[in-house]
Amino acid sequence: MRLLYDLGVWLYGKILWIISPFHRKAKLWVQGRKDIFKAIREQIDPNQQYIWFHFASLGEFEQGRSVLEKIRIKYPSEKIVITFFSSSGYEIRKNTPLADHVFYLPEDTAKNARQFIELIRPKFAVFTKYEYWHHYFVELKKRNIKLLMISAIFREEQIFFKPYGDFFRDILRNVTYFFAQNMDTVHMLKWINITNAGLAGDTRFDRVLELPVQHKPISEVERFCREHRVLVAGSTWKPDEELLKKLHDDFNAWKFIIAPHEIHDTHIQNIVELFDGQVLLFSNFRNYSPEEIHARRVLLIDNIGMLSSLYHYGDITYVGGGFGVGIHNTLEAATYGKPVIFGPKYAKFQEAVDLVTLMAGFSISNYKQLKTVFGALQNKDKLQECGAAAKKYVQQRAGATQIIMKYLETEKLLQ
């Protein structure tokens, strides 16, 4: 199985290398790892030990951000290295002030793991939610470096719990401690004789709880919204946008703010054409007349990084991705006390399941269902009730960061 794993890692890299001339993300992934160890040697202080945080992508960074921020504030002398697997995470957060250095994670080979860990000399390592890399984990264990998994969550159908999953279960046994999102995860780990796990919760709740407090007004958005009721749609894909267009046509008293997941020129142009003359581009906002701003009903956000602030302006929110591999971050909307609507593929996201149970979130599979849900939320009492349930849900589940920090301090891992 080890041989198959190594072959899989090698093939993945080769496939991305082959398609990189034609695929932007693949190109960034490949280029980011070219001469990666040279870049690390040039930047890293060989006499310094670093706390190593690894994130799969941008979503996991936001999930672990609250722990990063606590360490930065309380222990400013600590040095931090962040690695990303994906280009989207790295490209957006490569200059984050929360780290001293940010790198792509070199591919998971025995040589790379040994080289990387020798260079950064981790005091301890923190991985978020998932990403279980055999060689990195083995190397950390071999050197007696503590490896913590925060916001960990597992599902029964994963390979770790299959009869043929011994190799992958062995990867988990290199983890020093699992801070689990829910008790199901703790129990599932016990089924495979892993007992170094405890319930901490999801650090995303701590992160998003701060968003309404830290919110800063966006003058362009305020000018667009004015006295209108507003739907804010975040991280949308084409199937989401086609449904939103129908909703836009049927509810003409509402304005729409759309922040798509992909902001390349082709996608932005497709949305502009879909809404047929009703779109204002955020990047061009200063060039619109007051009459245009008042008359047009769609504000299209053609940049990255604003979404978590935009939900403040919505009366109702919509989170995309539910017609693809899975919905994006619903908590950023819920923390503002807004009902959240999303597509059918949400079962793997505990917070979305909980929001649906609490009638604070609503899953839809087609336009008829979307129209019904949106129509029902026109009732102000229902809208307020659902929004209050969403906000209360976030508030009640905060606290994971405090538990993790207590562990780090008790184990004397911070100075």
GROMACS .gro file of C-alpha atoms in nm:
model
  415
    1MET     CA    1   0.000   0.000   0.000
    2ARG     CA    2   0.292   0.235   0.070
    3LEU     CA    3   0.411   0.182  -0.288
    4LEU     CA    4   0.064   0.263  -0.425
    5TYR     CA    5   0.049   0.574  -0.208
    6ASP     CA    6   0.386   0.698  -0.336
    7LEU     CA    7   0.282   0.620  -0.692
    8GLY     CA    8  -0.041   0.817  -0.641
    9VAL     CA    9   0.148   1.121  -0.511
   10TRP     CA   10   0.389   1.103  -0.806
   11LEU     CA   11   0.109   1.062  -1.062
   12TYR     CA   12  -0.087   1.353  -0.919
   13GLY     CA   13   0.211   1.582  -0.958
   14LYS     CA   14   0.281   1.457  -1.311
   15ILE     CA   15  -0.078   1.509  -1.421
   16LEU     CA   16  -0.075   1.867  -1.293
   17TRP     CA   17   0.258   1.926  -1.468
   18ILE     CA   18   0.111   1.799  -1.799
   19ILE     CA   19  -0.202   2.015  -1.781
   20SER     CA   20  -0.029   2.321  -1.631
   21PRO     CA   21   0.015   2.502  -1.965
   22PHE     CA   22  -0.364   2.497  -2.008
   23HIS     CA   23  -0.490   2.526  -1.650
   24ARG     CA   24  -0.415   2.831  -1.433
   25LYS     CA   25  -0.442   2.660  -1.093
   26ALA     CA   26  -0.232   2.365  -1.206
   27LYS     CA   27   0.029   2.606  -1.340
   28LEU     CA   28   0.046   2.789  -1.007
   29TRP     CA   29   0.067   2.457  -0.819
   30VAL     CA   30   0.358   2.340  -1.032
   31GLN     CA   31   0.544   2.671  -1.046
   32GLY     CA   32   0.501   2.726  -0.673
   33ARG     CA   33   0.689   2.405  -0.598
   34LYS     CA   34   0.971   2.469  -0.844
   35ASP     CA   35   1.293   2.528  -0.648
   36ILE     CA   36   1.084   2.528  -0.331
   37PHE     CA   37   1.369   2.417  -0.107
   38LYS     CA   38   1.595   2.689  -0.243
   39ALA     CA   39   1.328   2.945  -0.148
   40ILE     CA   40   1.292   2.794   0.199
   41ARG     CA   41   1.668   2.796   0.262
   42GLU     CA   42   1.689   3.160   0.156
   43GLN     CA   43   1.413   3.270   0.393
   44ILE     CA   44   1.436   3.045   0.697
   45ASP     CA   45   1.666   3.125   0.989
   46PRO     CA   46   1.856   2.797   1.051
   47ASN     CA   47   1.896   2.884   1.420
   48GLN     CA   48   1.524   2.939   1.475
   49GLN     CA   49   1.248   2.691   1.557
   50TYR     CA   50   0.910   2.753   1.396
   51ILE     CA   51   0.552   2.662   1.475
   52TRP     CA   52   0.427   2.493   1.159
   53PHE     CA   53   0.066   2.540   1.048
   54HIS     CA   54  -0.048   2.354   0.738
   55PHE     CA   55  -0.373   2.423   0.550
   56ALA     CA   56  -0.517   2.249   0.249
   57SER     CA   57  -0.658   2.571   0.107
   58LEU     CA   58  -0.818   2.904   0.190
   59GLY     CA   59  -1.116   2.756   0.376
   60GLU     CA   60  -0.893   2.564   0.615
   61PHE     CA   61  -0.682   2.876   0.670
   62GLU     CA   62  -0.992   3.065   0.781
   63GLN     CA   63  -1.082   2.768   1.000
   64GLY     CA   64  -0.749   2.772   1.181
   65ARG     CA   65  -0.710   3.147   1.177
   66SER     CA   66  -0.843   3.203   1.528
   67VAL     CA   67  -0.564   2.986   1.674
   68LEU     CA   68  -0.303   3.166   1.465
   69GLU     CA   69  -0.431   3.503   1.584
   70LYS     CA   70  -0.428   3.399   1.951
   71ILE     CA   71  -0.067   3.282   1.927
   72ARG     CA   72   0.038   3.597   1.740
   73ILE     CA   73  -0.122   3.826   2.000
   74LYS     CA   74  -0.029   3.637   2.317
   75TYR     CA   75   0.312   3.505   2.211
   76PRO     CA   76   0.455   3.761   1.966
   77SER     CA   77   0.808   3.618   1.993
   78GLU     CA   78   0.701   3.284   1.842
   79LYS     CA   79   0.795   3.231   1.477
   80ILE     CA   80   0.534   3.077   1.247
   81VAL     CA   81   0.557   2.900   0.913
   82ILE     CA   82   0.241   2.834   0.710
   83THR     CA   83   0.220   2.588   0.422
   84PHE     CA   84  -0.060   2.543   0.171
   85PHE     CA   85  -0.139   2.251  -0.054
   86SER     CA   86  -0.354   2.445  -0.301
   87SER     CA   87  -0.269   2.745  -0.514
   88SER     CA   88  -0.589   2.927  -0.415
   89GLY     CA   89  -0.491   2.924  -0.049
   90TYR     CA   90  -0.131   3.021  -0.111
   91GLU     CA   91  -0.193   3.296  -0.366
   92ILE     CA   92  -0.447   3.475  -0.150
   93ARG     CA   93  -0.270   3.441   0.187
   94LYS     CA   94   0.099   3.436   0.091
   95ASN     CA   95   0.151   3.778   0.254
   96THR     CA   96  -0.055   3.721   0.568
   97PRO     CA   97   0.087   3.902   0.873
   98LEU     CA   98  -0.008   3.597   1.080
   99ALA     CA   99   0.303   3.412   0.960
  100ASP     CA  100   0.672   3.487   0.929
  101HIS     CA  101   0.694   3.271   0.615
  102VAL     CA  102   0.440   3.113   0.380
  103PHE     CA  103   0.527   2.831   0.139
  104TYR     CA  104   0.368   2.569  -0.079
  105LEU     CA  105   0.392   2.227   0.085
  106PRO     CA  106   0.646   2.018  -0.108
  107GLU     CA  107   0.502   1.691  -0.239
  108ASP     CA  108   0.472   1.416   0.021
  109THR     CA  109   0.782   1.204  -0.038
  110ALA     CA  110   1.018   1.067   0.226
  111LYS     CA  111   1.302   1.289   0.099
  112ASN     CA  112   1.088   1.605   0.088
  113ALA     CA  113   0.945   1.545   0.435
  114ARG     CA  114   1.289   1.491   0.585
  115GLN     CA  115   1.435   1.796   0.410
  116PHE     CA  116   1.145   2.028   0.496
  117ILE     CA  117   1.134   1.932   0.863
  118GLU     CA  118   1.512   1.961   0.896
  119LEU     CA  119   1.493   2.314   0.757
  120ILE     CA  120   1.208   2.459   0.962
  121ARG     CA  121   1.279   2.260   1.281
  122PRO     CA  122   0.915   2.269   1.404
  123LYS     CA  123   0.845   2.320   1.774
  124PHE     CA  124   0.515   2.151   1.693
  125ALA     CA  125   0.288   2.115   1.390
  126VAL     CA  126  -0.081   2.199   1.350
  127PHE     CA  127  -0.294   2.059   1.068
  128THR     CA  128  -0.657   2.165   1.023
  129LYS     CA  129  -0.963   1.945   0.964
  130TYR     CA  130  -0.801   1.696   0.725
  131GLU     CA  131  -0.490   1.644   0.508
  132TYR     CA  132  -0.315   1.330   0.625
  133TRP     CA  133   0.028   1.303   0.464
  134HIS     CA  134   0.212   0.977   0.535
  135HIS     CA  135   0.576   1.087   0.504
  136TYR     CA  136   0.536   1.418   0.684
  137PHE     CA  137   0.350   1.255   0.970
  138VAL     CA  138   0.602   0.971   1.002
  139GLU     CA  139   0.894   1.214   0.999
  140LEU     CA  140   0.737   1.429   1.271
  141LYS     CA  141   0.674   1.122   1.487
  142LYS     CA  142   1.029   0.997   1.429
  143ARG     CA  143   1.165   1.327   1.560
  144ASN     CA  144   0.923   1.339   1.857
  145ILE     CA  145   0.760   1.657   1.729
  146LYS     CA  146   0.402   1.695   1.847
  147LEU     CA  147   0.144   1.693   1.568
  148LEU     CA  148  -0.201   1.836   1.645
  149MET     CA  149  -0.511   1.802   1.431
  150ILE     CA  150  -0.759   2.082   1.504
  151SER     CA  151  -1.125   2.090   1.398
  152ALA     CA  152  -1.086   1.723   1.305
  153ILE     CA  153  -1.390   1.552   1.163
  154PHE     CA  154  -1.443   1.203   1.019
  155ARG     CA  155  -1.721   1.015   0.841
  156GLU     CA  156  -1.785   0.640   0.845
  157GLU     CA  157  -1.744   0.604   0.468
  158GLN     CA  158  -1.383   0.727   0.474
  159ILE     CA  159  -1.104   0.483   0.398
  160PHE     CA  160  -0.972   0.497   0.755
  161PHE     CA  161  -1.268   0.287   0.867
  162LYS     CA  162  -1.266   0.030   0.586
  163PRO     CA  163  -1.131  -0.327   0.630
  164TYR     CA  164  -0.856  -0.244   0.378
  165GLY     CA  165  -0.763   0.088   0.542
  166ASP     CA  166  -0.472  -0.029   0.762
  167PHE     CA  167  -0.214   0.189   0.589
  168PHE     CA  168  -0.427   0.500   0.629
  169ARG     CA  169  -0.512   0.417   0.991
  170ASP     CA  170  -0.139   0.400   1.056
  171ILE     CA  171  -0.107   0.757   0.925
  172LEU     CA  172  -0.354   0.871   1.191
  173ARG     CA  173  -0.153   0.701   1.464
  174ASN     CA  174   0.125   0.954   1.412
  175VAL     CA  175  -0.100   1.236   1.537
  176THR     CA  176  -0.032   1.345   1.894
  177TYR     CA  177  -0.384   1.472   1.961
  178PHE     CA  178  -0.709   1.519   1.771
  179PHE     CA  179  -0.924   1.818   1.868
  180ALA     CA  180  -1.254   1.690   1.730
  181GLN     CA  181  -1.546   1.891   1.597
  182ASN     CA  182  -1.805   1.645   1.730
  183MET     CA  183  -1.842   1.335   1.946
  184ASP     CA  184  -1.905   1.115   1.642
  185THR     CA  185  -1.545   1.181   1.540
  186VAL     CA  186  -1.417   1.088   1.887
  187HIS     CA  187  -1.619   0.764   1.880
  188MET     CA  188  -1.508   0.671   1.528
  189LEU     CA  189  -1.144   0.712   1.625
  190LYS     CA  190  -1.203   0.488   1.926
  191TRP     CA  191  -1.344   0.221   1.690
  192ILE     CA  192  -0.998   0.198   1.534
  193ASN     CA  193  -0.823   0.212   1.873
  194ILE     CA  194  -0.719   0.576   1.859
  195THR     CA  195  -0.798   0.729   2.196
  196ASN     CA  196  -0.589   1.048   2.190
  197ALA     CA  197  -0.889   1.258   2.088
  198GLY     CA  198  -1.133   1.488   2.261
  199LEU     CA  199  -1.425   1.714   2.182
  200ALA     CA  200  -1.317   2.074   2.126
  201GLY     CA  201  -1.554   2.198   1.856
  202ASP     CA  202  -1.490   2.379   1.532
  203THR     CA  203  -1.250   2.676   1.543
  204ARG     CA  204  -1.445   2.838   1.259
  205PHE     CA  205  -1.711   2.942   1.510
  206ASP     CA  206  -1.452   3.145   1.700
  207ARG     CA  207  -1.333   3.305   1.379
  208VAL     CA  208  -1.674   3.401   1.241
  209LEU     CA  209  -1.801   3.523   1.578
  210GLU     CA  210  -1.560   3.815   1.541
  211LEU     CA  211  -1.678   3.916   1.194
  212PRO     CA  212  -1.977   4.133   1.296
  213VAL     CA  213  -1.762   4.301   1.562
  214GLN     CA  214  -1.482   4.376   1.318
  215HIS     CA  215  -1.711   4.477   1.032
  216LYS     CA  216  -1.614   4.798   0.853
  217PRO     CA  217  -1.861   4.979   0.626
  218ILE     CA  218  -1.813   4.949   0.251
  219SER     CA  219  -1.934   5.276   0.107
  220GLU     CA  220  -1.996   5.143  -0.245
  221VAL     CA  221  -2.213   4.861  -0.112
  222GLU     CA  222  -2.406   5.099   0.113
  223ARG     CA  223  -2.477   5.328  -0.182
  224PHE     CA  224  -2.598   5.030  -0.383
  225CYS     CA  225  -2.827   4.888  -0.114
  226ARG     CA  226  -2.984   5.205   0.024
  227GLU     CA  227  -3.337   5.126   0.143
  228HIS     CA  228  -3.379   4.809  -0.064
  229ARG     CA  229  -3.404   4.455   0.064
  230VAL     CA  230  -3.094   4.263  -0.040
  231LEU     CA  231  -2.995   3.906  -0.112
  232VAL     CA  232  -2.622   3.841  -0.074
  233ALA     CA  233  -2.502   3.535  -0.266
  234GLY     CA  234  -2.150   3.416  -0.189
  235SER     CA  235  -1.912   3.168  -0.355
  236THR     CA  236  -2.153   3.102  -0.641
  237TRP     CA  237  -2.102   2.879  -0.943
  238LYS     CA  238  -2.291   2.870  -1.272
  239PRO     CA  239  -2.585   2.651  -1.149
  240ASP     CA  240  -2.633   2.886  -0.853
  241GLU     CA  241  -2.623   3.194  -1.075
  242GLU     CA  242  -2.883   3.053  -1.313
  243LEU     CA  243  -3.122   3.003  -1.020
  244LEU     CA  244  -3.047   3.351  -0.888
  245LYS     CA  245  -3.132   3.500  -1.227
  246LYS     CA  246  -3.480   3.347  -1.210
  247LEU     CA  247  -3.519   3.473  -0.855
  248HIS     CA  248  -3.406   3.817  -0.967
  249ASP     CA  249  -3.677   3.821  -1.235
  250ASP     CA  250  -3.953   3.707  -0.999
  251PHE     CA  251  -3.871   3.933  -0.703
  252ASN     CA  252  -3.807   4.268  -0.864
  253ALA     CA  253  -3.821   4.467  -0.540
  254TRP     CA  254  -3.497   4.302  -0.425
  255LYS     CA  255  -3.139   4.388  -0.502
  256PHE     CA  256  -2.873   4.119  -0.538
  257ILE     CA  257  -2.507   4.119  -0.438
  258ILE     CA  258  -2.322   3.829  -0.602
  259ALA     CA  259  -1.968   3.728  -0.508
  260PRO     CA  260  -1.878   3.433  -0.735
  261HIS     CA  261  -1.627   3.169  -0.636
  262GLU     CA  262  -1.430   3.217  -0.957
  263ILE     CA  263  -1.355   3.573  -1.070
  264HIS     CA  264  -1.169   3.513  -1.395
  265ASP     CA  265  -1.275   3.732  -1.687
  266THR     CA  266  -1.482   3.467  -1.865
  267HIS     CA  267  -1.694   3.389  -1.561
  268ILE     CA  268  -1.749   3.754  -1.477
  269GLN     CA  269  -1.855   3.827  -1.834
  270ASN     CA  270  -2.093   3.529  -1.834
  271ILE     CA  271  -2.267   3.665  -1.524
  272VAL     CA  272  -2.292   4.013  -1.675
  273GLU     CA  273  -2.457   3.864  -1.985
  274LEU     CA  274  -2.684   3.639  -1.778
  275PHE     CA  275  -2.833   3.937  -1.593
  276ASP     CA  276  -2.868   4.135  -1.915
  277GLY     CA  277  -2.777   4.494  -1.836
  278GLN     CA  278  -2.865   4.490  -1.465
  279VAL     CA  279  -2.507   4.445  -1.338
  280LEU     CA  280  -2.277   4.692  -1.168
  281LEU     CA  281  -1.915   4.576  -1.138
  282PHE     CA  282  -1.763   4.657  -0.801
  283SER     CA  283  -1.427   4.732  -0.965
  284ASN     CA  284  -1.593   4.996  -1.182
  285PHE     CA  285  -1.831   5.135  -0.921
  286ARG     CA  286  -1.691   5.489  -0.911
  287ASN     CA  287  -1.767   5.533  -1.281
  288TYR     CA  288  -2.142   5.471  -1.248
  289SER     CA  289  -2.384   5.760  -1.219
  290PRO     CA  290  -2.621   5.787  -0.921
  291GLU     CA  291  -2.907   5.700  -1.157
  292GLU     CA  292  -2.736   5.377  -1.267
  293ILE     CA  293  -2.660   5.278  -0.910
  294HIS     CA  294  -3.020   5.332  -0.813
  295ALA     CA  295  -3.170   5.156  -1.116
  296ARG     CA  296  -2.953   4.846  -1.146
  297ARG     CA  297  -3.029   4.556  -0.920
  298VAL     CA  298  -2.716   4.341  -0.927
  299LEU     CA  299  -2.378   4.430  -0.775
  300LEU     CA  300  -2.116   4.185  -0.895
  301ILE     CA  301  -1.809   4.153  -0.671
  302ASP     CA  302  -1.515   4.089  -0.904
  303ASN     CA  303  -1.246   4.055  -0.636
  304ILE     CA  304  -1.147   3.817  -0.356
  305GLY     CA  305  -1.159   3.891   0.015
  306MET     CA  306  -1.478   4.091   0.071
  307LEU     CA  307  -1.735   3.818   0.113
  308SER     CA  308  -1.722   3.782   0.490
  309SER     CA  309  -1.805   4.154   0.519
  310LEU     CA  310  -2.075   4.152   0.252
  311TYR     CA  311  -2.314   3.925   0.443
  312HIS     CA  312  -2.371   4.215   0.682
  313TYR     CA  313  -2.571   4.388   0.408
  314GLY     CA  314  -2.804   4.100   0.328
  315ASP     CA  315  -3.154   4.037   0.454
  316ILE     CA  316  -3.130   3.683   0.317
  317THR     CA  317  -2.813   3.500   0.213
  318TYR     CA  318  -2.734   3.230  -0.041
  319VAL     CA  319  -2.416   3.018  -0.031
  320GLY     CA  320  -2.300   2.849  -0.350
  321GLY     CA  321  -2.135   2.519  -0.428
  322GLY     CA  322  -2.427   2.297  -0.334
  323PHE     CA  323  -2.479   2.183  -0.691
  324GLY     CA  324  -2.112   2.083  -0.724
  325VAL     CA  325  -1.876   1.910  -0.485
  326GLY     CA  326  -2.031   2.073  -0.179
  327ILE     CA  327  -2.141   2.403  -0.029
  328HIS     CA  328  -1.900   2.672   0.081
  329ASN     CA  329  -1.887   2.854   0.415
  330THR     CA  330  -2.235   2.901   0.564
  331LEU     CA  331  -2.111   3.022   0.902
  332GLU     CA  332  -1.989   3.355   0.765
  333ALA     CA  333  -2.351   3.433   0.678
  334ALA     CA  334  -2.507   3.279   0.989
  335THR     CA  335  -2.291   3.483   1.227
  336TYR     CA  336  -2.463   3.802   1.106
  337GLY     CA  337  -2.800   3.657   1.199
  338LYS     CA  338  -2.912   3.588   0.842
  339PRO     CA  339  -3.108   3.288   0.710
  340VAL     CA  340  -2.892   3.085   0.469
  341ILE     CA  341  -3.008   2.910   0.151
  342PHE     CA  342  -2.790   2.655  -0.030
  343GLY     CA  343  -2.800   2.364  -0.274
  344PRO     CA  344  -2.855   1.994  -0.209
  345LYS     CA  345  -2.498   1.876  -0.147
  346TYR     CA  346  -2.451   1.972   0.215
  347ALA     CA  347  -2.464   1.645   0.413
  348LYS     CA  348  -2.086   1.639   0.471
  349PHE     CA  349  -2.097   1.980   0.639
  350GLN     CA  350  -2.212   1.947   0.999
  351GLU     CA  351  -2.288   2.316   1.041
  352ALA     CA  352  -2.520   2.311   0.738
  353VAL     CA  353  -2.700   2.003   0.870
  354ASP     CA  354  -2.744   2.180   1.204
  355LEU     CA  355  -2.872   2.500   1.043
  356VAL     CA  356  -3.132   2.304   0.847
  357THR     CA  357  -3.243   2.128   1.166
  358LEU     CA  358  -3.280   2.464   1.340
  359MET     CA  359  -3.475   2.616   1.048
  360ALA     CA  360  -3.198   2.870   1.010
  361GLY     CA  361  -3.072   2.715   0.688
  362PHE     CA  362  -3.263   2.586   0.386
  363SER     CA  363  -3.150   2.338   0.123
  364ILE     CA  364  -3.302   2.358  -0.223
  365SER     CA  365  -3.266   2.131  -0.526
  366ASN     CA  366  -3.438   2.336  -0.796
  367TYR     CA  367  -3.586   2.675  -0.868
  368LYS     CA  368  -3.934   2.583  -0.750
  369GLN     CA  369  -3.796   2.507  -0.403
  370LEU     CA  370  -3.582   2.821  -0.403
  371LYS     CA  371  -3.880   3.037  -0.492
  372THR     CA  372  -4.088   2.874  -0.217
  373VAL     CA  373  -3.824   2.926   0.052
  374PHE     CA  374  -3.746   3.281  -0.058
  375GLY     CA  375  -4.115   3.361  -0.073
  376ALA     CA  376  -4.171   3.230   0.279
  377LEU     CA  377  -3.888   3.449   0.409
  378GLN     CA  378  -4.070   3.759   0.285
  379ASN     CA  379  -4.261   3.732   0.612
  380LYS     CA  380  -4.070   3.962   0.849
  381ASP     CA  381  -4.144   3.757   1.160
  382LYS     CA  382  -4.021   3.437   0.999
  383LEU     CA  383  -3.716   3.615   0.860
  384GLN     CA  384  -3.626   3.751   1.203
  385GLU     CA  385  -3.688   3.416   1.373
  386CYS     CA  386  -3.466   3.225   1.128
  387GLY     CA  387  -3.190   3.484   1.146
  388ALA     CA  388  -3.192   3.483   1.525
  389ALA     CA  389  -3.163   3.102   1.526
  390ALA     CA  390  -2.861   3.124   1.293
  391LYS     CA  391  -2.682   3.377   1.514
  392LYS     CA  392  -2.757   3.187   1.834
  393TYR     CA  393  -2.621   2.868   1.677
  394VAL     CA  394  -2.284   3.034   1.608
  395GLN     CA  395  -2.264   3.193   1.952
  396GLN     CA  396  -2.335   2.869   2.138
  397ARG     CA  397  -2.063   2.674   1.959
  398ALA     CA  398  -1.770   2.908   2.004
  399GLY     CA  399  -1.483   2.813   2.235
  400ALA     CA  400  -1.266   2.559   2.049
  401THR     CA  401  -0.973   2.800   2.025
  402GLN     CA  402  -0.966   2.845   2.402
  403ILE     CA  403  -0.949   2.467   2.451
  404ILE     CA  404  -0.662   2.433   2.203
  405MET     CA  405  -0.469   2.723   2.357
  406LYS     CA  406  -0.506   2.573   2.703
  407TYR     CA  407  -0.356   2.247   2.573
  408LEU     CA  408  -0.062   2.429   2.410
  409GLU     CA  409   0.008   2.621   2.729
  410THR     CA  410  -0.035   2.323   2.961
  411GLU     CA  411   0.205   2.119   2.748
  412LYS     CA  412   0.447   2.416   2.753
  413LEU     CA  413   0.463   2.433   2.375
  414LEU     CA  414   0.446   2.812   2.373
  415GLN     CA  415   0.686   3.062   2.530
   0.00000   0.00000   0.00000
